[in-house]
Coordinates of C-alpha atoms in Angstrom, one line a residue:
X177 CA 22.9 -9.6 0.4
X178 CA 20.0 -7.2 1.4
X179 CA 20.5 -4.9 4.2
X180 CA 17.8 -6.4 6.2
X181 CA 19.4 -9.8 6.0
X182 CA 22.5 -8.2 7.1
X183 CA 21.1 -6.4 10.0
X184 CA 19.6 -9.5 11.2
X185 CA 22.7 -11.5 11.0
X186 CA 24.9 -8.9 12.6
X187 CA 22.3 -8.7 15.8
X188 CA 22.6 -12.3 16.0
X189 CA 26.1 -12.3 16.0
X190 CA 26.4 -9.5 18.5
X191 CA 23.6 -11.1 20.9
X192 CA 25.8 -14.3 21.0
X193 CA 29.0 -12.4 22.0
X194 CA 27.4 -10.1 25.0
X195 CA 28.2 -12.4 27.6
X196 CA 31.9 -11.8 27.0
X197 CA 31.5 -8.3 28.3
X198 CA 30.6 -7.3 32.0
X199 CA 27.6 -5.3 32.6
X200 CA 28.5 -1.8 31.8
X201 CA 31.4 -3.2 29.6
X202 CA 31.8 -1.1 26.3
X203 CA 31.6 -3.1 22.9
X204 CA 34.0 -2.2 20.1
X205 CA 33.5 0.9 18.1
X206 CA 31.3 1.2 15.2
X207 CA 34.6 1.4 12.9
X208 CA 35.7 -1.7 14.5
X209 CA 32.6 -3.6 13.9
X210 CA 32.3 -2.5 10.2
X211 CA 35.8 -3.8 9.6
X212 CA 35.2 -7.1 11.4
X213 CA 32.1 -7.9 10.3
X214 CA 32.6 -6.6 6.7
X215 CA 29.3 -4.7 6.8
X216 CA 28.2 -1.1 6.2
X217 CA 28.0 2.0 8.9
X218 CA 24.3 1.9 8.5
X219 CA 23.9 -1.8 9.1
X220 CA 25.9 -1.4 12.5
X221 CA 23.8 1.4 13.6
X222 CA 20.5 -0.4 13.0
X223 CA 21.8 -3.6 14.5
X224 CA 22.9 -1.6 17.7
X225 CA 19.6 0.4 17.6
X226 CA 17.7 -3.1 17.6
X227 CA 19.8 -4.3 20.5
X228 CA 19.3 -1.1 22.5
X229 CA 15.4 -1.2 21.9
X230 CA 15.6 -5.0 23.2
X231 CA 17.2 -3.5 26.4
X232 CA 20.6 -5.5 25.8
X233 CA 22.6 -2.3 25.1
X234 CA 22.7 1.0 26.2
X235 CA 24.0 3.5 23.9
X236 CA 25.7 6.9 24.9
X237 CA 26.1 9.4 22.5
X238 CA 29.9 10.3 21.7
X239 CA 30.7 7.3 24.0
X240 CA 29.7 4.1 22.4
X241 CA 27.6 1.4 23.2
X242 CA 27.4 -0.6 26.5
X243 CA 26.1 -3.9 27.8
X244 CA 22.9 -2.9 29.7
X245 CA 21.9 -4.6 33.3
X246 CA 19.5 -7.4 33.0
X247 CA 16.0 -6.4 33.3
X248 CA 14.1 -7.0 36.5
X249 CA 11.2 -9.8 36.5
X250 CA 8.1 -8.8 34.6
X251 CA 4.8 -8.6 36.6
X252 CA 2.5 -11.3 35.9
X253 CA 0.2 -11.0 33.2
X254 CA -3.5 -9.9 34.1
X255 CA -6.7 -11.6 33.1
X256 CA -7.9 -9.8 29.9
X257 CA -10.7 -12.2 28.9
X258 CA -13.3 -10.0 29.9
X259 CA -12.6 -7.9 27.0
X260 CA -14.0 -10.9 24.5
X261 CA -17.5 -10.0 26.0
X262 CA -16.7 -5.9 25.7
X263 CA -15.5 -6.3 22.1
X264 CA -18.3 -8.7 20.9
X265 CA -20.7 -5.7 20.4
X266 CA -23.7 -7.2 22.0
X267 CA -25.2 -4.2 22.9
X268 CA -28.9 -4.6 21.5
X269 CA -30.4 -4.5 17.9
X270 CA -29.3 -1.0 17.2
X271 CA -25.6 -2.0 17.2
X272 CA -24.0 -2.3 14.1
X273 CA -21.8 -5.4 14.2
X274 CA -17.9 -4.4 13.1
X275 CA -15.2 -6.7 11.9
X276 CA -11.7 -5.4 12.0
X277 CA -9.4 -7.6 9.9
X278 CA -6.1 -6.4 8.9
X279 CA -4.9 -9.8 7.4
X280 CA -5.4 -8.9 4.0
X281 CA -3.4 -5.6 4.3
X282 CA -0.7 -6.9 6.4
X283 CA 0.3 -9.5 3.6
X284 CA 1.7 -6.6 1.7
X285 CA 3.0 -4.7 4.8
X286 CA 4.9 -7.5 6.8
X287 CA 8.2 -8.1 5.8
X288 CA 8.8 -12.1 5.2
X289 CA 11.9 -13.8 6.6
X290 CA 15.3 -13.0 5.4
X291 CA 16.0 -14.5 2.2
X292 CA 12.7 -14.8 0.9
X293 CA 12.0 -13.0 -2.5
X294 CA 8.9 -10.4 -2.0
X295 CA 6.6 -11.1 -4.7
X296 CA 3.7 -9.9 -1.9
X297 CA 4.9 -6.4 -1.8
X298 CA 2.9 -3.5 -2.3
X299 CA 5.7 -0.6 -2.6
X300 CA 8.2 0.3 -4.8
X301 CA 11.7 -1.6 -4.2
X302 CA 14.0 0.7 -2.2
X303 CA 16.1 1.0 -5.4
X304 CA 13.2 2.3 -7.3
X305 CA 12.4 4.9 -4.6
X306 CA 13.8 8.4 -4.8
X307 CA 15.7 8.2 -1.6
X308 CA 18.4 11.0 -2.5
X309 CA 15.6 13.3 -3.8
X310 CA 13.6 12.6 -0.6
X311 CA 16.4 13.2 1.6
X312 CA 17.5 16.5 -0.3
X313 CA 13.8 17.6 -0.2
X314 CA 13.5 16.9 3.6
X315 CA 16.4 19.0 4.3
X316 CA 15.0 22.0 2.2
X317 CA 11.7 21.5 4.0
X318 CA 13.3 21.8 7.5
X319 CA 14.6 25.2 6.4
X320 CA 11.6 26.7 5.2
X321 CA 10.4 29.5 7.4
X322 CA 7.7 28.1 9.9
X323 CA 8.3 24.5 8.8
X324 CA 7.5 23.3 12.2
X325 CA 4.3 25.5 12.7
X326 CA 0.8 24.4 12.5
X327 CA -0.3 24.0 9.1
X328 CA -4.0 25.0 7.8
X329 CA -6.2 22.0 8.6
X330 CA -7.1 21.7 4.7
X331 CA -3.7 21.5 4.0
X332 CA -0.9 23.8 2.7
X333 CA -2.4 26.0 -0.1
X334 CA 0.3 25.4 -2.6
X335 CA 0.2 21.6 -2.2
X336 CA -3.6 21.7 -2.5
X337 CA -3.2 23.7 -5.7
X338 CA -0.5 21.4 -7.3
X339 CA -2.8 18.4 -6.3
X340 CA -5.7 20.2 -8.1
X341 CA -3.7 20.8 -11.3
X342 CA -2.5 17.3 -11.4
X343 CA -6.3 15.9 -10.9
X344 CA -7.5 18.1 -13.9
X345 CA -8.5 21.8 -14.9
X346 CA -11.9 21.3 -13.6
X347 CA -10.7 21.7 -9.9
X348 CA -8.9 24.4 -7.9
X349 CA -7.1 24.2 -4.3
X350 CA -10.3 25.0 -2.8
X351 CA -11.6 21.7 -3.9
X352 CA -8.8 19.6 -2.3
X353 CA -7.8 18.5 1.2
X354 CA -4.3 16.9 2.1
X355 CA -4.5 13.7 3.7
X356 CA -1.9 11.2 5.3
X357 CA -1.9 9.2 2.3
X358 CA -4.5 7.0 0.2
X359 CA -5.4 4.8 3.1
X360 CA -6.5 7.5 5.3
X361 CA -8.4 9.4 2.8
X362 CA -10.3 6.2 1.8
X363 CA -11.3 6.1 5.4
X364 CA -12.3 9.3 5.5
X365 CA -14.4 9.1 2.4
X366 CA -16.1 6.1 3.5
X367 CA -17.1 7.4 6.8
X368 CA -18.3 10.7 5.4
X369 CA -20.5 9.1 2.8
X370 CA -22.1 6.0 4.1
X371 CA -23.8 5.5 7.8
X372 CA -22.7 2.4 9.8
X373 CA -24.6 -0.6 8.4
X374 CA -25.3 0.7 5.1
X375 CA -24.2 -1.1 1.7
X376 CA -21.0 0.3 -0.3
X377 CA -20.7 -1.1 -3.7
X378 CA -17.0 -2.4 -4.7
X379 CA -15.5 -3.8 -7.8
X380 CA -14.7 -7.6 -7.5
X381 CA -12.0 -8.5 -6.9
X382 CA -10.9 -5.2 -5.3
X383 CA -8.0 -3.7 -3.0
X384 CA -8.3 -5.3 0.3
X385 CA -7.5 -2.2 2.5
X386 CA -10.5 -0.6 1.1
X387 CA -12.7 -3.7 2.2
X388 CA -10.8 -3.6 5.5
X389 CA -11.8 0.0 6.0
X390 CA -15.3 -0.5 5.0
X391 CA -15.9 -3.5 7.3
X392 CA -14.2 -1.6 10.3
X393 CA -16.5 1.3 9.7
X394 CA -19.4 -1.0 9.8
X395 CA -20.3 -0.8 6.2
X396 CA -21.4 -4.0 4.0
X397 CA -19.2 -4.2 0.8
X398 CA -21.2 -5.3 -2.0
X399 CA -19.4 -7.0 -4.8
X400 CA -20.1 -5.9 -8.6
X401 CA -18.1 -8.2 -11.2
X402 CA -15.5 -6.2 -13.2
X403 CA -14.2 -7.8 -16.5
X404 CA -10.9 -6.5 -18.6
X405 CA -12.7 -3.1 -19.6
X406 CA -13.5 -2.4 -15.6
X407 CA -16.9 -2.6 -13.8
X408 CA -19.7 -3.9 -15.7
X409 CA -22.2 -1.0 -16.0
X410 CA -25.3 -3.2 -16.3
X411 CA -24.4 -5.1 -13.0
X412 CA -23.6 -1.9 -11.4
X413 CA -27.2 -0.4 -12.0
X414 CA -28.7 -3.7 -10.9
X415 CA -26.7 -3.5 -7.5
X416 CA -27.8 0.0 -6.8
X417 CA -31.3 -0.8 -7.5
X418 CA -31.3 -4.1 -5.4
X419 CA -29.4 -2.4 -2.4
X420 CA -30.1 1.1 -2.1
X421 CA -26.3 1.7 -1.8
X422 CA -25.2 5.6 -2.0
X423 CA -21.5 4.7 -2.5
X424 CA -19.5 3.1 -5.3
X425 CA -15.8 2.6 -4.9
X426 CA -13.6 1.9 -7.8
X427 CA -10.1 2.2 -9.4
X428 CA -10.6 3.1 -12.6
X429 CA -6.7 2.9 -14.0
X430 CA -4.9 0.0 -13.5
X431 CA -7.2 -1.7 -10.9
X432 CA -5.6 -3.5 -8.1
X433 CA -5.4 -6.4 -8.5
X434 CA -6.4 -7.0 -12.2
X435 CA -4.7 -4.0 -13.8
X436 CA -7.7 -3.2 -15.7
X437 CA -8.3 0.2 -17.1
X438 CA -12.1 1.5 -17.1
X439 CA -13.0 2.0 -20.9
X440 CA -14.2 5.4 -22.3
X441 CA -17.4 4.5 -22.8
X442 CA -18.0 2.9 -19.4
X443 CA -16.4 5.8 -17.7
X444 CA -19.3 8.2 -18.7
X445 CA -21.8 5.3 -18.0
X446 CA -20.5 4.6 -14.5
X447 CA -20.9 8.4 -13.5
X448 CA -24.6 8.6 -15.2
X449 CA -25.7 5.6 -13.3
X450 CA -24.2 6.7 -9.8
X451 CA -25.7 10.3 -10.4
X452 CA -29.3 8.7 -11.3
X453 CA -28.9 6.5 -7.9
X454 CA -28.1 9.8 -6.1
X455 CA -24.9 7.9 -5.2
X456 CA -21.2 9.0 -5.1
X457 CA -18.3 7.5 -6.9
X458 CA -15.1 7.3 -4.7
X459 CA -12.3 7.4 -7.3
X460 CA -9.2 5.8 -5.9
X461 CA -6.6 6.8 -8.2
X462 CA -3.5 5.2 -6.6
X463 CA -1.7 3.9 -9.8
X464 CA -1.5 7.0 -12.0
X465 CA 2.1 7.8 -11.2
X466 CA 2.8 4.0 -11.9
X467 CA 1.9 3.9 -15.5
X468 CA 4.6 1.9 -17.4
X469 CA 6.4 3.7 -20.4
X470 CA 4.4 1.9 -23.0
X471 CA 1.0 2.5 -21.4
X472 CA 0.3 5.4 -24.0
X473 CA -1.8 8.3 -23.2
X474 CA -3.6 8.1 -19.7
X475 CA -7.3 8.9 -19.7
X476 CA -7.9 12.0 -17.1
X477 CA -9.3 11.1 -13.6
X478 CA -13.2 10.7 -13.4
X479 CA -13.3 13.6 -11.2
X480 CA -11.7 16.0 -13.9
X481 CA -15.2 16.0 -15.8
X482 CA -17.7 15.9 -13.1
X483 CA -19.3 19.3 -12.4
X484 CA -22.1 17.7 -10.3
X485 CA -19.8 16.4 -7.7
X486 CA -20.6 12.8 -8.1
X487 CA -16.9 11.8 -8.0
X488 CA -14.9 11.8 -4.7
X489 CA -11.2 11.5 -5.7
X490 CA -8.4 10.0 -3.9
X491 CA -4.8 10.2 -4.6
X492 CA -1.5 9.8 -3.1
X493 CA 2.3 10.3 -3.5
X494 CA 3.1 7.2 -1.5
X495 CA 3.0 4.6 -4.0
X496 CA 5.4 6.5 -6.5
X497 CA 7.9 7.6 -3.6
X498 CA 8.3 5.9 -0.3
X499 CA 6.0 4.2 2.2
X500 CA 6.9 6.8 4.8
X501 CA 5.9 9.7 2.5
X502 CA 2.2 9.4 3.7
X503 CA 0.8 12.5 1.8
X504 CA -2.3 12.2 -0.4
X505 CA -5.6 14.2 -1.2
X506 CA -9.2 14.0 -1.1
X507 CA -11.0 16.1 -3.8
X508 CA -14.6 16.7 -4.1
X509 CA -17.1 19.3 -5.1
X510 CA -20.3 20.5 -3.2
X511 CA -21.5 20.3 0.4
X512 CA -19.7 16.7 0.7
X513 CA -16.5 18.5 1.0
X514 CA -17.3 20.0 4.5
X515 CA -18.3 16.9 6.0
X516 CA -14.7 15.5 4.6
X517 CA -12.9 18.0 6.1
X518 CA -14.8 17.9 9.3
X519 CA -14.2 14.2 9.8
X520 CA -10.7 14.7 8.9
X521 CA -10.1 17.4 11.5
X522 CA -11.8 15.3 14.2
X523 CA -9.4 12.3 13.3
X524 CA -6.2 14.0 13.0
X525 CA -6.4 17.7 13.1
X526 CA -4.1 17.9 10.0
X527 CA -1.3 16.4 8.4
X528 CA 2.4 17.3 9.8
X529 CA 3.6 20.3 8.3
X530 CA 7.2 18.9 7.7
X531 CA 5.7 16.1 5.5
X532 CA 3.8 18.5 3.3
X533 CA 6.7 20.9 3.0
X534 CA 8.8 17.8 1.9
X535 CA 5.9 17.1 -0.6
X536 CA 6.1 20.3 -2.0
X537 CA 9.8 20.3 -2.3
X538 CA 10.2 16.8 -4.0
X539 CA 7.3 17.6 -6.5
X540 CA 8.9 21.1 -7.4
X541 CA 12.5 19.7 -7.9
X542 CA 13.8 19.0 -11.4
X543 CA 14.5 15.5 -10.2
X544 CA 10.7 14.6 -9.8
X545 CA 10.0 14.3 -13.7
X546 CA 13.2 12.3 -14.0
X547 CA 12.1 9.9 -11.5
X548 CA 8.7 9.5 -12.7
X549 CA 10.4 8.5 -16.2
X550 CA 12.7 6.1 -14.5
X551 CA 10.0 4.4 -12.6
X552 CA 7.7 4.1 -15.9
X553 CA 10.8 2.6 -17.7
X554 CA 11.8 0.1 -14.5
X555 CA 8.2 -1.1 -14.2
X556 CA 7.5 -1.5 -18.0
X557 CA 10.7 -3.8 -17.9
X558 CA 10.1 -5.8 -14.9
X559 CA 6.6 -6.6 -15.9
X560 CA 7.9 -8.0 -19.2
X561 CA 10.5 -10.2 -17.5
X562 CA 7.9 -11.5 -15.0
X563 CA 5.0 -12.0 -17.8
X564 CA 7.6 -13.9 -19.6
X565 CA 8.8 -16.0 -16.9
X566 CA 5.2 -16.8 -15.8
X567 CA 4.3 -17.8 -19.3
X568 CA 7.4 -20.0 -19.6
X569 CA 7.7 -21.6 -16.2
X570 CA 4.1 -21.4 -14.9
X571 CA 2.0 -21.9 -17.9
X572 CA -0.7 -23.5 -15.8
X573 CA -1.5 -20.3 -14.0
X574 CA -3.8 -18.0 -16.1
X575 CA -2.5 -14.4 -17.0
X576 CA -5.8 -13.2 -18.4
X577 CA -4.5 -9.5 -18.4
X578 CA -0.8 -7.8 -18.8
X579 CA -1.1 -4.3 -17.3
X580 CA 0.1 -1.0 -18.6
X581 CA 0.6 0.3 -15.0
X582 CA 0.8 -0.5 -11.3
X583 CA 3.2 -3.1 -10.2
X584 CA 1.8 -6.7 -10.3
X585 CA 0.2 -9.5 -12.1
X586 CA -3.0 -11.5 -11.5
X587 CA -2.8 -14.7 -11.9
X588 CA -6.0 -17.6 -11.9
X589 CA -5.2 -21.1 -10.4
X590 CA -6.8 -23.4 -12.6
X591 CA -9.7 -26.2 -12.1
X592 CA -13.0 -26.1 -10.6
X593 CA -11.5 -26.4 -6.9
X594 CA -8.8 -23.7 -7.3
X595 CA -10.0 -21.8 -4.5
X596 CA -9.2 -24.6 -2.0
X597 CA -5.8 -25.0 -3.6
X598 CA -4.8 -21.3 -3.2
X599 CA -3.8 -21.6 0.6
X600 CA -1.7 -24.8 0.0
X601 CA 0.0 -22.9 -3.0
X602 CA 0.7 -19.8 -0.9
X603 CA 2.2 -21.8 1.9
X604 CA 4.4 -24.0 -0.3
X605 CA 5.8 -21.0 -2.2
X606 CA 6.7 -19.6 1.2
X607 CA 8.5 -22.9 2.0
X608 CA 10.2 -22.6 -1.3
X609 CA 11.4 -19.0 -0.3
X610 CA 9.3 -16.8 -2.3
X611 CA 6.1 -14.9 -0.6
X612 CA 3.0 -14.3 -3.0
X613 CA -0.2 -12.4 -1.9
X614 CA -3.2 -14.9 -1.9
X615 CA -6.4 -14.1 -3.7
X616 CA -8.8 -14.5 -1.3
X617 CA -8.8 -11.1 0.7
X618 CA -9.4 -9.4 -2.8
X619 CA -13.2 -10.5 -2.7
X620 CA -15.7 -9.5 -0.5
X621 CA -17.9 -12.7 -1.4
X622 CA -17.1 -16.2 -2.3
X623 CA -14.1 -16.1 -4.8
X624 CA -14.9 -17.7 -8.3
X625 CA -11.8 -19.2 -8.4
X626 CA -8.2 -19.4 -6.6
X627 CA -5.7 -16.6 -7.3
X628 CA -2.3 -15.5 -6.4
X629 CA -1.0 -11.9 -6.9
X630 CA 2.9 -11.4 -7.9
X631 CA 4.4 -8.0 -7.6
X632 CA 7.1 -7.1 -9.7
X633 CA 7.5 -3.6 -8.2
X634 CA 8.9 -4.6 -5.0
X635 CA 11.7 -7.0 -6.0
X636 CA 15.5 -5.6 -7.0
X637 CA 15.3 -6.8 -10.4
X638 CA 15.2 -9.1 -13.3
X639 CA 17.7 -11.8 -11.6
X640 CA 15.4 -11.7 -8.5
X641 CA 12.0 -11.9 -10.5
X642 CA 13.6 -15.1 -12.5
X643 CA 14.9 -16.7 -9.0
X644 CA 11.2 -16.0 -7.6
X645 CA 9.8 -17.8 -10.6
X646 CA 11.6 -20.5 -10.2
X647 CA 11.1 -20.8 -6.7
X648 CA 7.4 -20.7 -7.2
X649 CA 7.6 -23.3 -10.1
X650 CA 8.8 -25.7 -7.3
X651 CA 6.1 -24.8 -5.1
X652 CA 3.6 -25.4 -8.0
X653 CA 4.9 -28.9 -8.5
X654 CA 4.1 -29.9 -4.7
X655 CA 0.5 -28.7 -5.1
X656 CA -1.1 -28.1 -8.3
X657 CA -2.0 -31.0 -10.7
X658 CA 0.5 -31.4 -13.6
X659 CA -1.1 -29.7 -16.6
X660 CA 1.9 -29.0 -18.8

């Protein structure tokens, strides 16, 4: 049983028993609860903490957990209806409407109910995360001199230098800013490069988190179709001319959601087209450390060979480590770097030093390379298992591309009306006990067809993949026409 399920079940069991204890009465010790419910000490600790957060228990260090006194009645809710007018942005023609919609992001961030297989995840399963190495790195970081002092606003010089070496020989530490993960870096880049109301060119389909950031900033995402070799240069040039855009956001390596890699010829052409338009290319290099062991040699980042400063590079350690190690980097050349720095300082001052010190300890440890090799091997294995399961159990779902990196497969629902079938399939899958990511949030305009995204990185292994595919088969049987 997964730990999250164990915690939820223990919370419910303890909640049902609280009436047995008087107000202020002491609950059994953690050791007694471990023995009685046959769970681990961590599960007991988390269950007690949840009940304490709900106000049902009071914990006293060294003494135990006690039943809390009932909460007093809450005051009646006020009238917040006035906020609808205030938030509507009706302030005159100069106001740029904004849409703050996190639904596409929450699909991969919100944990489904207990027992549901998470094919919708956006991060590595806990069994793939380097928890032991992270804990050791955090402990060592806490012992570093000045670990809790204020860091430089650009980030620790040693960490900036490490990211510069990883990105390519053309960059130095002076070209790098440390950010609070990749999402924060994307938000800073878009705000720095385009004014509210401006168009921003994006691959179609593309990462929903970037679309959400763009719209929340008041930008207008404009889709540029991509194929198996990445964005189409002819359509990119047309889009620049038609819109006057000055920013193009792309994921050249293992694009999310398609897994495509920008071809060598298109890499140079993309930069040339953007330079001719006087535009920046925001390179979201999120999946470089999620390459599969059979991927072969990887192309260098676009930023590695860009002396003119066309490319603003975004990367992060989060995807290959833990959702909570929110440490990333922005790299750029020229005057734009100062604007990026100024925006980051205004927004957050700096990334907490303990996190930066932990990241330095982690990537400098001997276990770092072995972790990357293990992730590369495990992702390749899980991708192969899910690919085989899709082709054997779900043949009506089109799998146009098997990626060499990243953590998911992008499937097309058949038929001319497949976009209308997509919500029904996602809902049926959840009823069958498997959560999948809908394709609609990956498009900033009308999608050409219905799609679903299946994550193989966020599940525990082959057995769970096989069971998830079986459940998805049952969902398809209730929604899709039988084409087998």
